[in-house]
CSV table of C-alpha atoms and ligand atoms in Angstrom, one decimal:
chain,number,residue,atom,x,y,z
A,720,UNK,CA,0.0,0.0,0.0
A,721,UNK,CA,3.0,2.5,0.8
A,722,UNK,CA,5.5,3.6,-1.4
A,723,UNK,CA,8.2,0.6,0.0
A,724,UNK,CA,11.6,3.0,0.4
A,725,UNK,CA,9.8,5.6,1.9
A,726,UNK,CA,8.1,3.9,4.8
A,727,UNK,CA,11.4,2.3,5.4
A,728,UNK,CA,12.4,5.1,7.4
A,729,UNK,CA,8.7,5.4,9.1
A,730,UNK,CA,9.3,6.4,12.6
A,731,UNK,CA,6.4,5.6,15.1
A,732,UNK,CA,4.2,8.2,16.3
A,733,UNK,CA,4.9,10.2,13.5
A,734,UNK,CA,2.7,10.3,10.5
A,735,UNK,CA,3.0,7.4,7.4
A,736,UNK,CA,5.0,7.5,4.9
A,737,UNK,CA,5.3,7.0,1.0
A,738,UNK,CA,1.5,7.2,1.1
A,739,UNK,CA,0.4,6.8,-2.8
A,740,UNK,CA,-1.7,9.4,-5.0
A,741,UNK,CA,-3.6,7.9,-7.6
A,742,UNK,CA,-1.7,9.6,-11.1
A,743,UNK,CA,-4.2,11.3,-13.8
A,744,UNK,CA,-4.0,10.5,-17.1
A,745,UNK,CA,-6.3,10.9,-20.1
A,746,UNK,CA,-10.1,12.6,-20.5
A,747,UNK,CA,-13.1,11.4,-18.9
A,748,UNK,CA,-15.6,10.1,-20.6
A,749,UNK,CA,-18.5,12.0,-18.8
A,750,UNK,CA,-18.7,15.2,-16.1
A,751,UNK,CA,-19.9,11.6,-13.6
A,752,UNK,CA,-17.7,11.6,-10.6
A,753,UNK,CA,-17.7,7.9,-11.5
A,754,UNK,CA,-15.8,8.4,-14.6
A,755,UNK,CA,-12.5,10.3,-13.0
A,756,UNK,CA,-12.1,7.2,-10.5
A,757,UNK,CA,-9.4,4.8,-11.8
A,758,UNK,CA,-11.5,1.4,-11.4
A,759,UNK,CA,-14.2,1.2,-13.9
A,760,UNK,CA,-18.0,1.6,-13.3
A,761,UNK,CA,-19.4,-2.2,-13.5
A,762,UNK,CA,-17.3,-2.9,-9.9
A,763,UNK,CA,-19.6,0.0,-8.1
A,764,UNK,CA,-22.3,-1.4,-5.3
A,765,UNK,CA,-25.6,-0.7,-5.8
A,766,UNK,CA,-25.6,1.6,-3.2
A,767,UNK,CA,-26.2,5.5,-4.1
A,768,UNK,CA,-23.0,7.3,-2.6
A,769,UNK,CA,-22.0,11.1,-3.5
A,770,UNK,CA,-24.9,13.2,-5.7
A,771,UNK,CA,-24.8,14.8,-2.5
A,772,UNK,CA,-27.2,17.7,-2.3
A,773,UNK,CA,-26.0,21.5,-2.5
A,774,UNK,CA,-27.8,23.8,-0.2
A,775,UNK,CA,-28.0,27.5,-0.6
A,776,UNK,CA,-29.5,28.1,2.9
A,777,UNK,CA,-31.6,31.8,2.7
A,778,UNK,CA,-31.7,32.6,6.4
A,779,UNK,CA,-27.7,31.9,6.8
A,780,UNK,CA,-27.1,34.2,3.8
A,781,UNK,CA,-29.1,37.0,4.5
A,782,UNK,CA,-27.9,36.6,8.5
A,783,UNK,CA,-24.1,37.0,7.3
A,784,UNK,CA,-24.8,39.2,4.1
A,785,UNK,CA,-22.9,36.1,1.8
A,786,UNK,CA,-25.5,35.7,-1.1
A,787,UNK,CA,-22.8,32.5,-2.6
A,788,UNK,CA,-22.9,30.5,0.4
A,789,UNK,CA,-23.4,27.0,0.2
A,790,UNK,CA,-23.5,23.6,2.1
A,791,UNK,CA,-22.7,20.4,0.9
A,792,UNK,CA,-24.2,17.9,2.7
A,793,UNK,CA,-22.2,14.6,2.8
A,794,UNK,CA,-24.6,13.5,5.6
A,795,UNK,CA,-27.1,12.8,2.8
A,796,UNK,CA,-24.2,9.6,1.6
A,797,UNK,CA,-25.8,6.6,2.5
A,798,UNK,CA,-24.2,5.6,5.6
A,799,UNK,CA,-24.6,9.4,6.7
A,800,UNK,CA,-20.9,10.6,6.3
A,801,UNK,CA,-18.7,11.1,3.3
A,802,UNK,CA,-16.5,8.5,4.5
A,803,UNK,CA,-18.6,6.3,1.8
A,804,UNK,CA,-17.1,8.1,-1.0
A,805,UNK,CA,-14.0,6.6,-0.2
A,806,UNK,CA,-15.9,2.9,1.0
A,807,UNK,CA,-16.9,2.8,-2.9
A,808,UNK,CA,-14.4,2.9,-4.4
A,809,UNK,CA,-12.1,0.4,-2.3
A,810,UNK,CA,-15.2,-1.8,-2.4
A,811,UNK,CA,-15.1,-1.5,-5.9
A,812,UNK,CA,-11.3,-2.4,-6.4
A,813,UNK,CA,-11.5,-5.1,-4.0
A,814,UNK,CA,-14.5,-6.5,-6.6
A,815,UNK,CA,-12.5,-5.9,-10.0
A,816,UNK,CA,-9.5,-7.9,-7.9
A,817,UNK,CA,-11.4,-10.6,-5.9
A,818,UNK,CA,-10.9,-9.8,-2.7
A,819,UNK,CA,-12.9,-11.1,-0.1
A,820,UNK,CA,-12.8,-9.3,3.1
A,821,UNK,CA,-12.0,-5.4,3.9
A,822,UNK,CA,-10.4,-4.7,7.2
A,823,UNK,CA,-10.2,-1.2,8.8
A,824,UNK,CA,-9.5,0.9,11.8
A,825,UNK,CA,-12.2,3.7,12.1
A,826,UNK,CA,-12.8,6.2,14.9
A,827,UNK,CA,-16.4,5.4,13.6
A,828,UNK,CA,-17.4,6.7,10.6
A,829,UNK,CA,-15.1,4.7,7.7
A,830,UNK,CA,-16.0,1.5,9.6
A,831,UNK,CA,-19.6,2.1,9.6
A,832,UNK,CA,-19.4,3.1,5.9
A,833,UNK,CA,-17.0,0.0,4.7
A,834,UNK,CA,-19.8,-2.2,6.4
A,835,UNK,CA,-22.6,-0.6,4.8
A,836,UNK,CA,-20.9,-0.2,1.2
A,837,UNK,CA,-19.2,-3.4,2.3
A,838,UNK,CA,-22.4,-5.6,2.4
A,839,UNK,CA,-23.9,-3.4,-0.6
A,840,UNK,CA,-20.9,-5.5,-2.6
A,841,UNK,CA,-21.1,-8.6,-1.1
A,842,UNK,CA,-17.7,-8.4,0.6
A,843,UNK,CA,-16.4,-9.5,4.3
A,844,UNK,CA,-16.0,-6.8,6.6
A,845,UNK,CA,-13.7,-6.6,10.1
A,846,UNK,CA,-13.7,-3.4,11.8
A,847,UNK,CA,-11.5,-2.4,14.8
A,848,UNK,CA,-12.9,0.3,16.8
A,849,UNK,CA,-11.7,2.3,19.6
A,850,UNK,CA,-14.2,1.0,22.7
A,851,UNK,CA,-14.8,4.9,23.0
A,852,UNK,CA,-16.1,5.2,19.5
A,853,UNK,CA,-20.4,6.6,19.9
A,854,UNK,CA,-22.7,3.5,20.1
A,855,UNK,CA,-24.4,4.7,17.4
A,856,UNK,CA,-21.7,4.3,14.8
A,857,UNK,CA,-20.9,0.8,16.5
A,858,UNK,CA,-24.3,-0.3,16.5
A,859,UNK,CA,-24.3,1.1,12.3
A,860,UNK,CA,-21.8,-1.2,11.7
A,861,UNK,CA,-23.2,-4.2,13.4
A,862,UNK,CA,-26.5,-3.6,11.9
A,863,UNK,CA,-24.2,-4.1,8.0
A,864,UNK,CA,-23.3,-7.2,9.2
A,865,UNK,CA,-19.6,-6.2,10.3
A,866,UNK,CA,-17.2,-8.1,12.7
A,867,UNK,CA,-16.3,-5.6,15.0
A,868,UNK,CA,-13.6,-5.9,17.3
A,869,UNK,CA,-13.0,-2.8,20.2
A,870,UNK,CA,-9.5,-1.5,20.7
A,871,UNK,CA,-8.9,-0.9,24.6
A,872,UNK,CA,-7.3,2.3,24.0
A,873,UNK,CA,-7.8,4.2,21.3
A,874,UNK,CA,-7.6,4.6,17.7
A,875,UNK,CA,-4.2,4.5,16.8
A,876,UNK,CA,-4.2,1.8,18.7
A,877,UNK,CA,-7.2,-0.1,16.3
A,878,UNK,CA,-4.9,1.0,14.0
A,879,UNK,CA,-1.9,-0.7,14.6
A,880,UNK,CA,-4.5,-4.0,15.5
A,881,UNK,CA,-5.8,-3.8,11.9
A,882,UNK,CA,-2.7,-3.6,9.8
A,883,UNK,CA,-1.6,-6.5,11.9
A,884,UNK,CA,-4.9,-8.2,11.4
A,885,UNK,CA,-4.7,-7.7,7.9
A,886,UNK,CA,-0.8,-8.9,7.2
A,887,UNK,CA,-1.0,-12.2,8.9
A,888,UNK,CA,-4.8,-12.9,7.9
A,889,UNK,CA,-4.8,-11.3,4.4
A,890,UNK,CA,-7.6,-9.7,3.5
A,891,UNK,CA,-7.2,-5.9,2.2
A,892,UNK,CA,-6.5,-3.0,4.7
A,893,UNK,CA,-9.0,0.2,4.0
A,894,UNK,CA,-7.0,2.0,6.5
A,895,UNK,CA,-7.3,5.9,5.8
A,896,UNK,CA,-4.2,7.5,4.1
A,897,UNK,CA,-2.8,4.1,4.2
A,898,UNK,CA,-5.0,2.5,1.7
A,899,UNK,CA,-4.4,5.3,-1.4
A,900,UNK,CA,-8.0,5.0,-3.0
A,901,UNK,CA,-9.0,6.5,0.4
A,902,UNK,CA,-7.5,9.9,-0.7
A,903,UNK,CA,-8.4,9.2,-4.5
A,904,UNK,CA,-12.4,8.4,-3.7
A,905,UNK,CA,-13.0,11.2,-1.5
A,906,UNK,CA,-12.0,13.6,-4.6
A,907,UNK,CA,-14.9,13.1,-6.1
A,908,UNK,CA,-17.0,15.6,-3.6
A,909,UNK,CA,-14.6,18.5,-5.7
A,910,UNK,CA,-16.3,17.0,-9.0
A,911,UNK,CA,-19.5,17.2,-8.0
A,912,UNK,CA,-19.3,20.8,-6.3
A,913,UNK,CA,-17.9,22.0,-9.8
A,914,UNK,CA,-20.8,19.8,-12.0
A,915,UNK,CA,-23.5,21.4,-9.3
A,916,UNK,CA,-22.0,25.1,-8.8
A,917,UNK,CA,-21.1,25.4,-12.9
A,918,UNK,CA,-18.1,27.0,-11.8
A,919,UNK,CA,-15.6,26.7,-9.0
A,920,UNK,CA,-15.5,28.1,-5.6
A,921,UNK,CA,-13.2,30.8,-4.0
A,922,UNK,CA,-13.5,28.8,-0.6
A,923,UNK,CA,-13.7,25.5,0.9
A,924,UNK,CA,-14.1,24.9,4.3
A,925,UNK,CA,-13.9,21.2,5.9
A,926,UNK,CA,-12.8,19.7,9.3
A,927,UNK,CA,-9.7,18.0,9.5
A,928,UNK,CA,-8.5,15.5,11.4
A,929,UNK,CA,-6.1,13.0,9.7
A,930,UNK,CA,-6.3,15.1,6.2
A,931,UNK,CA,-7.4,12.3,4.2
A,932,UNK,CA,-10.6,14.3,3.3
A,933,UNK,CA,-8.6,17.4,2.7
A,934,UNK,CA,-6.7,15.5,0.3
A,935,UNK,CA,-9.1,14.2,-1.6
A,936,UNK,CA,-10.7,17.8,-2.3
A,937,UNK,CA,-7.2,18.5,-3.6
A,938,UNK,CA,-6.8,15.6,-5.8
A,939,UNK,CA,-10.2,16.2,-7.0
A,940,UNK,CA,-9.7,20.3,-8.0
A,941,UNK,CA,-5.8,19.4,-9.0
A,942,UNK,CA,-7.1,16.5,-11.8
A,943,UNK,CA,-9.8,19.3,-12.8
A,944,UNK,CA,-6.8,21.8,-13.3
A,945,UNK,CA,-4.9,19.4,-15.4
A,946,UNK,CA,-7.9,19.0,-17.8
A,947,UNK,CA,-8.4,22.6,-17.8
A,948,UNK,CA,-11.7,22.5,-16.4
A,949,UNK,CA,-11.1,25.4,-13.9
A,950,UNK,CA,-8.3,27.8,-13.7
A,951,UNK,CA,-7.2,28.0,-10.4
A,952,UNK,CA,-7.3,25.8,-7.0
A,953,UNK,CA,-9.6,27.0,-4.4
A,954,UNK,CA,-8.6,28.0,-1.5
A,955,UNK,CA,-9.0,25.1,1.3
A,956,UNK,CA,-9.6,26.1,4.8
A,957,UNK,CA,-8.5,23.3,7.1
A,958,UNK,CA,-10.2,23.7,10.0
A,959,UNK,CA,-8.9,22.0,13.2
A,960,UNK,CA,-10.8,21.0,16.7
A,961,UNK,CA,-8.2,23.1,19.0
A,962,UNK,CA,-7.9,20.4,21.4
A,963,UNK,CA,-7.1,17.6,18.3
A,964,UNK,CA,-4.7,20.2,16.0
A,965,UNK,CA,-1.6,18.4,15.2
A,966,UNK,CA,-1.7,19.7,11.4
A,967,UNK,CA,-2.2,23.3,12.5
A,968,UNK,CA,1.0,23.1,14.5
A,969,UNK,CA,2.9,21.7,12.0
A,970,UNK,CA,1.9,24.1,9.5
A,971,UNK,CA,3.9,26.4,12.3
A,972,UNK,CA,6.3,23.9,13.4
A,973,UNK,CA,7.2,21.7,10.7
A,974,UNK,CA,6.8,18.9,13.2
A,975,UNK,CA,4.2,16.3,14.3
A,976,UNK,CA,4.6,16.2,18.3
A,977,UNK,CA,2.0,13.6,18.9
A,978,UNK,CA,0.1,15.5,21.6
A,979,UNK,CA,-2.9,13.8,22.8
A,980,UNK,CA,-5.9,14.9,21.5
A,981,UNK,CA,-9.0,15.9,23.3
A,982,UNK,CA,-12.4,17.3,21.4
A,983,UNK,CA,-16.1,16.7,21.4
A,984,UNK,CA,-15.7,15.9,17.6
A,985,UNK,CA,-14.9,12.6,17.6
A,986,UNK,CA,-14.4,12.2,13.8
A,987,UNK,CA,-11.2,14.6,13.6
A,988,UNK,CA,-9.7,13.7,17.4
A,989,UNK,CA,-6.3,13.0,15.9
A,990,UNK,CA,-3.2,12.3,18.1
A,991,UNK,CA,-1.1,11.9,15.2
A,992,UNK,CA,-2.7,12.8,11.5
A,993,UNK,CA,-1.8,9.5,9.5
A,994,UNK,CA,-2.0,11.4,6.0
A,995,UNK,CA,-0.1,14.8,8.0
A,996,UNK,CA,2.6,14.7,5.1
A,997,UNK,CA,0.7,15.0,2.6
A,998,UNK,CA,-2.2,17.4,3.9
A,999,UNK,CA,0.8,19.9,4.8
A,1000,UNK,CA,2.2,19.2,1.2
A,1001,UNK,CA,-1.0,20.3,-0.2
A,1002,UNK,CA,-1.5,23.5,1.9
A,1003,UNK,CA,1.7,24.6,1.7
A,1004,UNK,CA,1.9,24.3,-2.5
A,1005,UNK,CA,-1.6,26.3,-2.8
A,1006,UNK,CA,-2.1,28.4,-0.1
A,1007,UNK,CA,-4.0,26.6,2.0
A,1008,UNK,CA,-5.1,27.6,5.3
A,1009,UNK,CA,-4.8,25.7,8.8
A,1010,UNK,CA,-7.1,27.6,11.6
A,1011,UNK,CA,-8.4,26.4,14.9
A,1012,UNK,CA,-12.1,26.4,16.2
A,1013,UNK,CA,-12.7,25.5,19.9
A,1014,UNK,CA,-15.3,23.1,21.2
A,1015,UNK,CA,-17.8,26.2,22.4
A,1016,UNK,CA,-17.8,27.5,18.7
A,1017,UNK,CA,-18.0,24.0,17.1
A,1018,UNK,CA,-21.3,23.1,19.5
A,1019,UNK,CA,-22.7,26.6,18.9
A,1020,UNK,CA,-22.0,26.1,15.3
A,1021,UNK,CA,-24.0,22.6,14.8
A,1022,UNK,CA,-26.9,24.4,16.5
A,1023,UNK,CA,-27.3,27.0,14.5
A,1024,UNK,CA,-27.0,24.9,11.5
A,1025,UNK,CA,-29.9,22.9,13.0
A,1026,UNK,CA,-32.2,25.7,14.4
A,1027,UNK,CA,-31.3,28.3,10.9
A,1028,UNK,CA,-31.6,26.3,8.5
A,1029,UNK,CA,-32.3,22.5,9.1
A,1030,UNK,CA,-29.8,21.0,8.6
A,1031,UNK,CA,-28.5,18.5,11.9
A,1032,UNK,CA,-24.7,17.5,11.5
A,1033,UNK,CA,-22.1,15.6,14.0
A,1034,UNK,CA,-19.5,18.1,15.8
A,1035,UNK,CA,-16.7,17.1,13.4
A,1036,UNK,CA,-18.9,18.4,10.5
A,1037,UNK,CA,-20.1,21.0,12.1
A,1038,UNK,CA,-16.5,22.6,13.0
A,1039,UNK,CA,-16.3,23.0,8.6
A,1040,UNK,CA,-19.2,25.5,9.4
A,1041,UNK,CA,-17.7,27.4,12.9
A,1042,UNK,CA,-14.3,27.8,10.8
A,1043,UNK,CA,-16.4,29.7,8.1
A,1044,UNK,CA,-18.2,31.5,11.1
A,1045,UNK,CA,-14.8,32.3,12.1
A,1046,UNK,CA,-13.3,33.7,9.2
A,1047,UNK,CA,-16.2,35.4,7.4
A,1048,UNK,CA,-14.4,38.7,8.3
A,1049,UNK,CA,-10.8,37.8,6.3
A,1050,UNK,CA,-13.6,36.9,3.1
A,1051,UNK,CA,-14.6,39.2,0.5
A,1052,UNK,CA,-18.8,38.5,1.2
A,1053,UNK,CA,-19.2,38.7,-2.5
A,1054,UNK,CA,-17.2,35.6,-3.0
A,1055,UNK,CA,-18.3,31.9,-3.5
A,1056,UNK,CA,-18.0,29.5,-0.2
A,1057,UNK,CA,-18.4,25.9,0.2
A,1058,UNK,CA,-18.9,24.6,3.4
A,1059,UNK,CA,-18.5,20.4,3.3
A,1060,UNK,CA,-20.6,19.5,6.3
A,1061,UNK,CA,-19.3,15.3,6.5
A,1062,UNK,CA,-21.0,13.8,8.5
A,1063,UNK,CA,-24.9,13.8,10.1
A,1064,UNK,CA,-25.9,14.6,13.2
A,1065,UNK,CA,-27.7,11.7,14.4
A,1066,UNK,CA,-24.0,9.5,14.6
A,1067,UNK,CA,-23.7,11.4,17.9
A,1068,UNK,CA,-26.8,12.5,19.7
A,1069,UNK,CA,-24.1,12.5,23.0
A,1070,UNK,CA,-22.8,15.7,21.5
A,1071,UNK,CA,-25.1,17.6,20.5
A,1072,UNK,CA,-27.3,17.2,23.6
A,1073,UNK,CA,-24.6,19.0,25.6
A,1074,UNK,CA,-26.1,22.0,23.9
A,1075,UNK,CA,-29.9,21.6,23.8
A,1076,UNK,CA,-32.4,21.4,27.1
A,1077,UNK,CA,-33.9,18.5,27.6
A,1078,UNK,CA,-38.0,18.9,28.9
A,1079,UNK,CA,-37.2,17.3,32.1
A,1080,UNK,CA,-41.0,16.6,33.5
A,1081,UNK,CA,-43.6,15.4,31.3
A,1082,UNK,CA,-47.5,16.5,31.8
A,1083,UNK,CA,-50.9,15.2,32.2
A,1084,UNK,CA,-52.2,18.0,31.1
A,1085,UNK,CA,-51.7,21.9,29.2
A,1086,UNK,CA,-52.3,23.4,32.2
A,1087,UNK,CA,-48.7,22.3,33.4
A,1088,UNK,CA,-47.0,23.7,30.6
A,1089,UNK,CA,-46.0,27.9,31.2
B,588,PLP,C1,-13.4,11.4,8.9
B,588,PLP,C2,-14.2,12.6,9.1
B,588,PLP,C3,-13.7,13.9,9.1
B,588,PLP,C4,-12.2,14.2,8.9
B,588,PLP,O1,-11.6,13.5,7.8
B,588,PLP,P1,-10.0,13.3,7.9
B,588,PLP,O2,-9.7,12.6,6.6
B,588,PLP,O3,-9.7,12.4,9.0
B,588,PLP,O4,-9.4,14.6,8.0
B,588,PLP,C5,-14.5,15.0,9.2
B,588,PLP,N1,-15.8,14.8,9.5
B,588,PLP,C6,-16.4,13.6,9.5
B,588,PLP,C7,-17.9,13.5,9.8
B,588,PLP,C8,-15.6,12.5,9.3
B,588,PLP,O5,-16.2,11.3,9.4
């Protein structure tokens, strides 16, 4: 899966290395997603991933005065998070090359999404979880018909378990960054904003957490710049949980320091990024940026996506929309902004209940009620 001389010198606790990019070459023979993705469309499930919809929400744009704001809502994915974009397309390879059983480390949401897809295609699915993962996703997976096995500690931890799993059991690892068509499926959310918009975007907003997401929205703008189809990347805002912001300080830095991470978005709580290299690459060679939203402005932000405009994400998704929030100032309102909202709400009712009020006594009758 890794490019061989270059993980030679992995160190651990640092991020991988020699992690593969799928290499473009040729036209497409449609605008479909399908059609830039480098395993060909009879190996697809049957399961409807990406077509995502595009909302242009009118009470957020009037509220903040930015008339080309939009939210792409990767909740809508089958398995509720835009992890399946990436599920599809290793399902898919693992069909065109007859492999039986997908194994994966997930901090939820890839595992629930390689069982769904996974049982949309017929193939074997074992998932190792961290035993702090939300029920929710857990109980997702089981429901696909996964084998799930719960890491004691945490995910890198499920991590290591899995790639040992799958090199003395066989079996191919979906690992994220590790596997490369994790990177190369996710691109095709920047084909579809571009088919749905007409145009391009000036901003992209997404949360981060190991920067496999991030990545693909590079790969998938960077093949549409090499077939001329726009003229210029967007500018990517990575937007980090502050207590889980190892790429943010190594956009300062230059070094991953492993610091344990701590935030009520469980999807990007990243000790160590695993695709860090390459995310920074990517930043760094088109003017990326790296900011930090706390947990108060990433709860605050999922509500008012809720209560404005209907629209009920998890936290990880959520802190795409409170890094917008944030920088709205530094933007030029006339310009066009994406925000990629990952993953739905319902994966983590935990969360989002810190920041509601519960009725605590129920009535007999309207005379209780103020
Ligand atoms: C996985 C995930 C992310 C972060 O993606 P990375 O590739 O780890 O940076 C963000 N939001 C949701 C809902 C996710 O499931």
């Amino acid at each position: 899966m890794l490019c061989p001389d270059c993980s030679a010198t992995q160190k651990s606790g640092q991020p991988l290395n020699g992690v593969l990019e799928v290499e473009w070459k040729g036209t497409p023979e449609s605008e479909n997603p399908l059609d830039f993705l480098p395993v060909e469309r009879q190996y697809f499930p049957a399961i409807p991933v990406g077509n995502t919809p595009l909302w242009h929400p009118e009470n957020l744009l009037s509220k903040y005065g930015f008339p080309e704001l939009y939210l792409k809502d990767d909740g809508a994915n089958p398995t509720g998070s835009l992890k399946d974009r990436a599920s599809f397309l290793v399902a898919a390879f693992a069909r065109k090359y007859a492999i039986r059983e997908v194994v994966v480390a997930s901090t939820g949401n890839a595992g629930s999404s390689m069982a769904g897809v996974g049982a949309a295609a017929g193939l074997k699915i074992k998932l190792f979880l961290p035993r702090t993962a939300p029920p929710a996703k857990m109980i997702q997976a089981l429901q696909y018909g996964a084998d799930v096995v719960l890491a004691e500690k945490n995910y890198d931890q499920a991590f290591a378990l899995s790639l040992e799993y799958s090199n003395t059991h066989g079996g191919m690892n979906r690992n994220t960054a590790y596997n490369p068509m994790t990177v190369e499926g996710k691109k095709t959310v920047s084909i579809e904003i571009l088919n749905q918009l007409k145009k391009a975007p000036d901003h992209v907003f997404v949360g981060v957490g190991d920067g496999v997401i991030l990545s693909g929205i590079y790969k998938g703008f960077r093949d549409l710049l090499q077939l001329g189809r726009i003229v210029k990347i967007p500018t990517v805002h990575a937007v980090q949980a502050s207590g889980s912001a190892a790429i943010y300080r190594a956009m300062e830095s230059g070094v991953f320091d492993g610091k344990p991470a701590k935030t009520v978005a469980d999807s990007i709580s990243v000790d160590v990024p695993s695709n860090g290299h390459l995310a920074l690459k990517n930043l760094k060679d088109f003017d990326g940026r790296c900011i930090t939203v706390t947990d108060e402005e990433i709860l605050s932000a999922q509500k008012e996506l809720s209560s404005d405009c209907g629209l009920f994400s998890e936290p990880a998704a959520a802190a795409a929309y409170a890094g917008f929030l944030n920088q709205k100032r530094s933007l030029d309102s006339g310009e066009t902004c994406v925000v990629l909202l990952t993953g739905n709400g319902l994966k983590d009712i935990g969360s989002a209940a810190k920041n509601i009020i519960i009725p605590e006594k129920a009535v007999n009758s309207l005379d209780e009620i103020s």
